[in-house]
């Protein structure tokens, strides 16, 4: 299946860059990776947020067909990783939209998590929440993401996260905040309770629902099993500030010497591809537009080269037993997406070869090797914190309906594990077209999937309730 031309065209009009400040503080990454091991386990995670976690309503507004309540609470993540969130993001904010009259004994509520660029509430309220009240009498709770809307740091440009670690902070916060809100809704007598989101919001909803200790309807739209491909092979990879990431990776040995050892890779999507990628990818990475490094980064000293060689060699050995089905994920043809154009080659594959004496060629090899390792490291850290396989399987995968676009250029599916493999029993519905067209024109199908998931819950569990 090809990729959507509209997705590619839309991305070209966006000039903003992601991760302009780099990877984030090494200490922050250490803390996040350790914490991921806790929230990736449902039994451990449910001990982190008390059932009576304090949540406050600030105002209530009466409208013709609904009530709209605005509320806030302190993000539970701040209790466990103090100082890791920007001050503006510590207070979680939400909008609660419920019908004036319920049509049955049930009071269903769906939590909507925001996708990339979805600041404040108006988009979700207009396209999803208000129609859901009219069509199915289902209420909605719209949680604002850290780094977005009122929770956006003052020095952040629009939706452009400054550090790679910011995405992991956002994910950890949303998992715990969703748990706090689900407990709050249960205390208020609402139910059944479900979760949804579009694009990044769908992925975050998947992580949050995996930690809820009860069956829960889940509808992730335009998301998949991991975010690693989004930032390495999808069209959004063009927005990544690779130059800064490569500089930091070359200058700070801590990333490869210490951070790599903290990663726990999952199944067939883990770092097995690293062995083959570093070994087999061609020096054609020089074609990357971002690949114009300064002389001090090109001329890495011999000591750092030996250090890096030792690290990668050990890393490849440790992962040799993993499934090879992900081999070449970064080598897949992406010329149609206008992204990274990786090709295999039988020559110039060993970055540590000392047989080439030509200084320009040495510089070229160093350049392309650094690019390969930076992309590889990005895949590793993204899989660590975002791969669905690193989190518990939801209690009842039969309540999950995944909605995905066949030609999605933002969310690559090639070379990564399918969600129905990770969540046996879930349903996947494929839409024609790409990411952008689905978001613009398929909102009704997203809502229908939510209604179907809630109906399944009532058919299976209404007697017990």
mmCIF file of N, CA and C in Angstrom, residues 233-311:
data_model
loop_
_atom_site.group_PDB
_atom_site.id
_atom_site.type_symbol
_atom_site.label_atom_id
_atom_site.label_comp_id
_atom_site.label_asym_id
_atom_site.label_seq_id
_atom_site.Cartn_x
_atom_site.Cartn_y
_atom_site.Cartn_z
ATOM 1 N N UNK A 233 10.931 7.167 10.168
ATOM 2 C CA UNK A 233 10.620 6.865 8.770
ATOM 3 C C UNK A 233 9.373 7.566 8.261
ATOM 4 N N UNK A 234 8.483 8.033 9.142
ATOM 5 C CA UNK A 234 7.276 8.727 8.709
ATOM 6 C C UNK A 234 7.576 10.136 8.230
ATOM 7 N N UNK A 235 6.577 10.794 7.646
ATOM 8 C CA UNK A 235 6.805 12.135 7.122
ATOM 9 C C UNK A 235 7.174 13.122 8.224
ATOM 10 N N UNK A 236 6.766 12.841 9.459
ATOM 11 C CA UNK A 236 7.092 13.744 10.560
ATOM 12 C C UNK A 236 8.581 13.725 10.895
ATOM 13 N N UNK A 237 9.296 12.702 10.424
ATOM 14 C CA UNK A 237 10.741 12.646 10.679
ATOM 15 C C UNK A 237 11.460 13.824 10.040
ATOM 16 N N UNK A 238 10.854 14.421 9.016
ATOM 17 C CA UNK A 238 11.457 15.589 8.372
ATOM 18 C C UNK A 238 11.461 16.797 9.307
ATOM 19 N N UNK A 239 10.589 16.783 10.307
ATOM 20 C CA UNK A 239 10.505 17.919 11.233
ATOM 21 C C UNK A 239 11.475 17.786 12.401
ATOM 22 N N UNK A 240 12.115 16.634 12.534
ATOM 23 C CA UNK A 240 13.031 16.403 13.649
ATOM 24 C C UNK A 240 14.333 17.171 13.432
ATOM 25 N N UNK A 241 14.819 17.814 14.465
ATOM 26 C CA UNK A 241 16.075 18.558 14.380
ATOM 27 C C UNK A 241 17.250 17.584 14.525
ATOM 28 N N UNK A 242 17.507 16.822 13.466
ATOM 29 C CA UNK A 242 18.523 15.782 13.517
ATOM 30 C C UNK A 242 19.915 16.356 13.764
ATOM 31 N N UNK A 243 20.173 17.546 13.255
ATOM 32 C CA UNK A 243 21.511 18.119 13.429
ATOM 33 C C UNK A 243 21.851 18.269 14.910
ATOM 34 N N UNK A 244 20.911 18.808 15.679
ATOM 35 C CA UNK A 244 21.170 18.984 17.115
ATOM 36 C C UNK A 244 21.261 17.639 17.827
ATOM 37 N N UNK A 245 20.405 16.692 17.446
ATOM 38 C CA UNK A 245 20.446 15.366 18.064
ATOM 39 C C UNK A 245 21.783 14.681 17.787
ATOM 40 N N UNK A 246 22.282 14.801 16.574
ATOM 41 C CA UNK A 246 23.553 14.176 16.229
ATOM 42 C C UNK A 246 24.706 14.828 16.980
ATOM 43 N N UNK A 247 24.687 16.142 17.088
ATOM 44 C CA UNK A 247 25.733 16.844 17.823
ATOM 45 C C UNK A 247 25.787 16.362 19.266
ATOM 46 N N UNK A 248 24.621 16.302 19.910
ATOM 47 C CA UNK A 248 24.586 15.879 21.312
ATOM 48 C C UNK A 248 25.007 14.432 21.462
ATOM 49 N N UNK A 249 24.564 13.606 20.543
ATOM 50 C CA UNK A 249 24.909 12.185 20.626
ATOM 51 C C UNK A 249 26.411 11.981 20.491
ATOM 52 N N UNK A 250 27.043 12.784 19.610
ATOM 53 C CA UNK A 250 28.488 12.668 19.407
ATOM 54 C C UNK A 250 29.261 13.242 20.581
ATOM 55 N N UNK A 251 28.730 14.305 21.187
ATOM 56 C CA UNK A 251 29.476 15.017 22.235
ATOM 57 C C UNK A 251 29.310 14.394 23.612
ATOM 58 N N UNK A 252 28.180 13.717 23.846
ATOM 59 C CA UNK A 252 27.894 13.192 25.178
ATOM 60 C C UNK A 252 27.959 11.667 25.174
ATOM 61 N N UNK A 253 29.009 11.113 25.721
ATOM 62 C CA UNK A 253 29.161 9.659 25.738
ATOM 63 C C UNK A 253 28.103 8.990 26.601
ATOM 64 N N UNK A 254 27.473 9.745 27.516
ATOM 65 C CA UNK A 254 26.519 9.156 28.442
ATOM 66 C C UNK A 254 25.341 8.524 27.711
ATOM 67 N N UNK A 255 24.975 9.073 26.528
ATOM 68 C CA UNK A 255 23.825 8.521 25.813
ATOM 69 C C UNK A 255 24.078 7.083 25.392
ATOM 70 N N UNK A 256 25.255 6.818 24.853
ATOM 71 C CA UNK A 256 25.524 5.471 24.378
ATOM 72 C C UNK A 256 26.114 4.573 25.447
ATOM 73 N N UNK A 257 26.787 5.146 26.450
ATOM 74 C CA UNK A 257 27.443 4.315 27.453
ATOM 75 C C UNK A 257 26.509 3.918 28.589
ATOM 76 N N UNK A 258 25.556 4.792 28.918
ATOM 77 C CA UNK A 258 24.698 4.530 30.071
ATOM 78 C C UNK A 258 23.229 4.384 29.699
ATOM 79 N N UNK A 259 22.724 5.297 28.846
ATOM 80 C CA UNK A 259 21.294 5.274 28.535
ATOM 81 C C UNK A 259 20.909 3.982 27.826
ATOM 82 N N UNK A 260 21.729 3.528 26.880
ATOM 83 C CA UNK A 260 21.412 2.301 26.142
ATOM 84 C C UNK A 260 21.221 1.119 27.083
ATOM 85 N N UNK A 261 22.020 1.052 28.138
ATOM 86 C CA UNK A 261 21.925 -0.089 29.053
ATOM 87 C C UNK A 261 20.626 -0.093 29.843
ATOM 88 N N UNK A 262 19.903 1.034 29.872
ATOM 89 C CA UNK A 262 18.646 1.118 30.621
ATOM 90 C C UNK A 262 17.443 0.693 29.795
ATOM 91 N N UNK A 263 17.629 0.548 28.490
ATOM 92 C CA UNK A 263 16.502 0.242 27.633
ATOM 93 C C UNK A 263 16.130 -1.232 27.732
ATOM 94 N N UNK A 264 14.830 -1.484 27.734
ATOM 95 C CA UNK A 264 14.310 -2.853 27.704
ATOM 96 C C UNK A 264 13.440 -2.969 26.463
ATOM 97 N N UNK A 265 13.937 -3.677 25.472
ATOM 98 C CA UNK A 265 13.257 -3.709 24.201
ATOM 99 C C UNK A 265 12.196 -4.799 24.176
ATOM 100 N N UNK A 266 11.209 -4.567 23.344
ATOM 101 C CA UNK A 266 10.078 -5.478 23.339
ATOM 102 C C UNK A 266 9.997 -6.255 22.039
ATOM 103 N N UNK A 267 9.899 -7.560 22.161
ATOM 104 C CA UNK A 267 9.571 -8.449 21.062
ATOM 105 C C UNK A 267 10.312 -8.174 19.771
ATOM 106 N N UNK A 268 9.615 -8.310 18.662
ATOM 107 C CA UNK A 268 10.232 -8.212 17.350
ATOM 108 C C UNK A 268 10.539 -6.783 16.931
ATOM 109 N N UNK A 269 10.048 -5.797 17.685
ATOM 110 C CA UNK A 269 10.321 -4.410 17.325
ATOM 111 C C UNK A 269 11.519 -3.842 18.053
ATOM 112 N N UNK A 270 12.272 -4.667 18.753
ATOM 113 C CA UNK A 270 13.367 -4.140 19.553
ATOM 114 C C UNK A 270 14.598 -3.881 18.714
ATOM 115 N N UNK A 271 15.694 -3.734 19.380
ATOM 116 C CA UNK A 271 16.882 -3.208 18.737
ATOM 117 C C UNK A 271 17.628 -4.228 17.882
ATOM 118 N N UNK A 272 17.014 -5.405 17.603
ATOM 119 C CA UNK A 272 17.647 -6.381 16.724
ATOM 120 C C UNK A 272 18.038 -5.735 15.395
ATOM 121 N N UNK A 273 17.144 -4.870 14.907
ATOM 122 C CA UNK A 273 17.444 -4.224 13.636
ATOM 123 C C UNK A 273 18.699 -3.361 13.719
ATOM 124 N N UNK A 274 19.122 -2.997 14.909
ATOM 125 C CA UNK A 274 20.313 -2.177 15.064
ATOM 126 C C UNK A 274 21.548 -2.872 14.539
ATOM 127 N N UNK A 275 21.667 -4.157 14.810
ATOM 128 C CA UNK A 275 22.830 -4.915 14.343
ATOM 129 C C UNK A 275 22.926 -4.864 12.821
ATOM 130 N N UNK A 276 21.791 -5.100 12.172
ATOM 131 C CA UNK A 276 21.802 -5.141 10.717
ATOM 132 C C UNK A 276 21.883 -3.749 10.121
ATOM 133 N N UNK A 277 21.264 -2.774 10.802
ATOM 134 C CA UNK A 277 21.263 -1.416 10.262
ATOM 135 C C UNK A 277 22.668 -0.825 10.265
ATOM 136 N N UNK A 278 23.350 -0.908 11.420
ATOM 137 C CA UNK A 278 24.711 -0.368 11.505
ATOM 138 C C UNK A 278 25.630 -1.127 10.560
ATOM 139 N N UNK A 279 25.381 -2.425 10.379
ATOM 140 C CA UNK A 279 26.259 -3.264 9.564
ATOM 141 C C UNK A 279 26.020 -3.088 8.069
ATOM 142 N N UNK A 280 24.752 -2.950 7.684
ATOM 143 C CA UNK A 280 24.413 -3.044 6.270
ATOM 144 C C UNK A 280 24.038 -1.742 5.583
ATOM 145 N N UNK A 281 23.653 -0.669 6.356
ATOM 146 C CA UNK A 281 23.190 0.505 5.646
ATOM 147 C C UNK A 281 24.308 1.188 4.923
ATOM 148 N N UNK A 282 23.946 1.775 3.810
ATOM 149 C CA UNK A 282 24.939 2.385 2.939
ATOM 150 C C UNK A 282 25.263 3.796 3.370
ATOM 151 N N UNK A 283 26.314 4.309 2.809
ATOM 152 C CA UNK A 283 26.681 5.691 3.083
ATOM 153 C C UNK A 283 25.773 6.648 2.337
ATOM 154 N N UNK A 284 24.699 6.129 1.750
ATOM 155 C CA UNK A 284 23.760 7.002 1.053
ATOM 156 C C UNK A 284 23.017 7.906 2.009
ATOM 157 N N UNK A 285 23.211 7.704 3.316
ATOM 158 C CA UNK A 285 22.613 8.629 4.279
ATOM 159 C C UNK A 285 23.128 10.043 4.081
ATOM 160 N N UNK A 286 24.186 10.177 3.304
ATOM 161 C CA UNK A 286 24.702 11.521 3.045
ATOM 162 C C UNK A 286 23.667 12.354 2.313
ATOM 163 N N UNK A 287 22.640 11.696 1.734
ATOM 164 C CA UNK A 287 21.606 12.423 1.010
ATOM 165 C C UNK A 287 20.622 13.105 1.936
ATOM 166 N N UNK A 288 20.681 12.806 3.228
ATOM 167 C CA UNK A 288 19.774 13.442 4.172
ATOM 168 C C UNK A 288 19.981 14.947 4.148
ATOM 169 N N UNK A 289 18.882 15.673 4.067
ATOM 170 C CA UNK A 289 18.985 17.119 4.004
ATOM 171 C C UNK A 289 19.542 17.700 5.291
ATOM 172 N N UNK A 290 19.264 17.058 6.408
ATOM 173 C CA UNK A 290 19.707 17.602 7.679
ATOM 174 C C UNK A 290 21.177 17.325 7.948
ATOM 175 N N UNK A 291 21.794 16.509 7.071
ATOM 176 C CA UNK A 291 23.110 15.976 7.394
ATOM 177 C C UNK A 291 24.221 16.906 6.913
ATOM 178 N N UNK A 292 24.410 18.030 7.620
ATOM 179 C CA UNK A 292 25.471 18.968 7.286
ATOM 180 C C UNK A 292 26.133 19.361 8.594
ATOM 181 N N UNK A 293 26.984 18.484 9.113
ATOM 182 C CA UNK A 293 27.523 18.665 10.452
ATOM 183 C C UNK A 293 28.736 19.557 10.445
ATOM 184 N N UNK A 294 28.979 20.183 11.581
ATOM 185 C CA UNK A 294 30.152 21.028 11.716
ATOM 186 C C UNK A 294 31.400 20.175 11.815
ATOM 187 N N UNK A 295 32.564 20.816 11.546
ATOM 188 C CA UNK A 295 33.828 20.081 11.457
ATOM 189 C C UNK A 295 34.169 19.375 12.746
ATOM 190 N N UNK A 296 33.847 19.999 13.882
ATOM 191 C CA UNK A 296 34.225 19.371 15.151
ATOM 192 C C UNK A 296 33.454 18.100 15.406
ATOM 193 N N UNK A 297 32.232 17.986 14.851
ATOM 194 C CA UNK A 297 31.467 16.756 15.002
ATOM 195 C C UNK A 297 31.929 15.721 13.997
ATOM 196 N N UNK A 298 32.307 16.173 12.791
ATOM 197 C CA UNK A 298 32.776 15.227 11.770
ATOM 198 C C UNK A 298 34.055 14.547 12.225
ATOM 199 N N UNK A 299 34.964 15.337 12.772
ATOM 200 C CA UNK A 299 36.268 14.802 13.163
ATOM 201 C C UNK A 299 36.231 14.296 14.603
ATOM 202 N N UNK A 300 35.513 13.221 14.818
ATOM 203 C CA UNK A 300 35.482 12.616 16.148
ATOM 204 C C UNK A 300 36.851 12.039 16.456
ATOM 205 N N UNK A 301 37.292 12.228 17.671
ATOM 206 C CA UNK A 301 38.629 11.737 17.994
ATOM 207 C C UNK A 301 38.642 10.220 18.143
ATOM 208 N N UNK A 302 39.845 9.659 18.075
ATOM 209 C CA UNK A 302 39.987 8.200 18.033
ATOM 210 C C UNK A 302 39.439 7.530 19.291
ATOM 211 N N UNK A 303 39.594 8.196 20.403
ATOM 212 C CA UNK A 303 39.116 7.602 21.652
ATOM 213 C C UNK A 303 37.617 7.416 21.637
ATOM 214 N N UNK A 304 36.870 8.467 21.199
ATOM 215 C CA UNK A 304 35.418 8.350 21.139
ATOM 216 C C UNK A 304 34.989 7.313 20.121
ATOM 217 N N UNK A 305 35.762 7.195 19.003
ATOM 218 C CA UNK A 305 35.420 6.210 17.987
ATOM 219 C C UNK A 305 35.532 4.798 18.544
ATOM 220 N N UNK A 306 36.590 4.537 19.302
ATOM 221 C CA UNK A 306 36.767 3.220 19.900
ATOM 222 C C UNK A 306 35.674 2.953 20.923
ATOM 223 N N UNK A 307 35.327 3.984 21.688
ATOM 224 C CA UNK A 307 34.298 3.832 22.710
ATOM 225 C C UNK A 307 32.962 3.467 22.068
ATOM 226 N N UNK A 308 32.660 4.186 20.992
ATOM 227 C CA UNK A 308 31.390 3.957 20.312
ATOM 228 C C UNK A 308 31.357 2.572 19.680
ATOM 229 N N UNK A 309 32.477 2.173 19.100
ATOM 230 C CA UNK A 309 32.541 0.856 18.473
ATOM 231 C C UNK A 309 32.285 -0.239 19.496
ATOM 232 N N UNK A 310 32.893 -0.079 20.676
ATOM 233 C CA UNK A 310 32.710 -1.071 21.728
ATOM 234 C C UNK A 310 31.264 -1.148 22.171
ATOM 235 N N UNK A 311 30.624 0.025 22.292
ATOM 236 C CA UNK A 311 29.234 0.070 22.748
ATOM 237 C C UNK A 311 28.306 -0.603 21.761
#
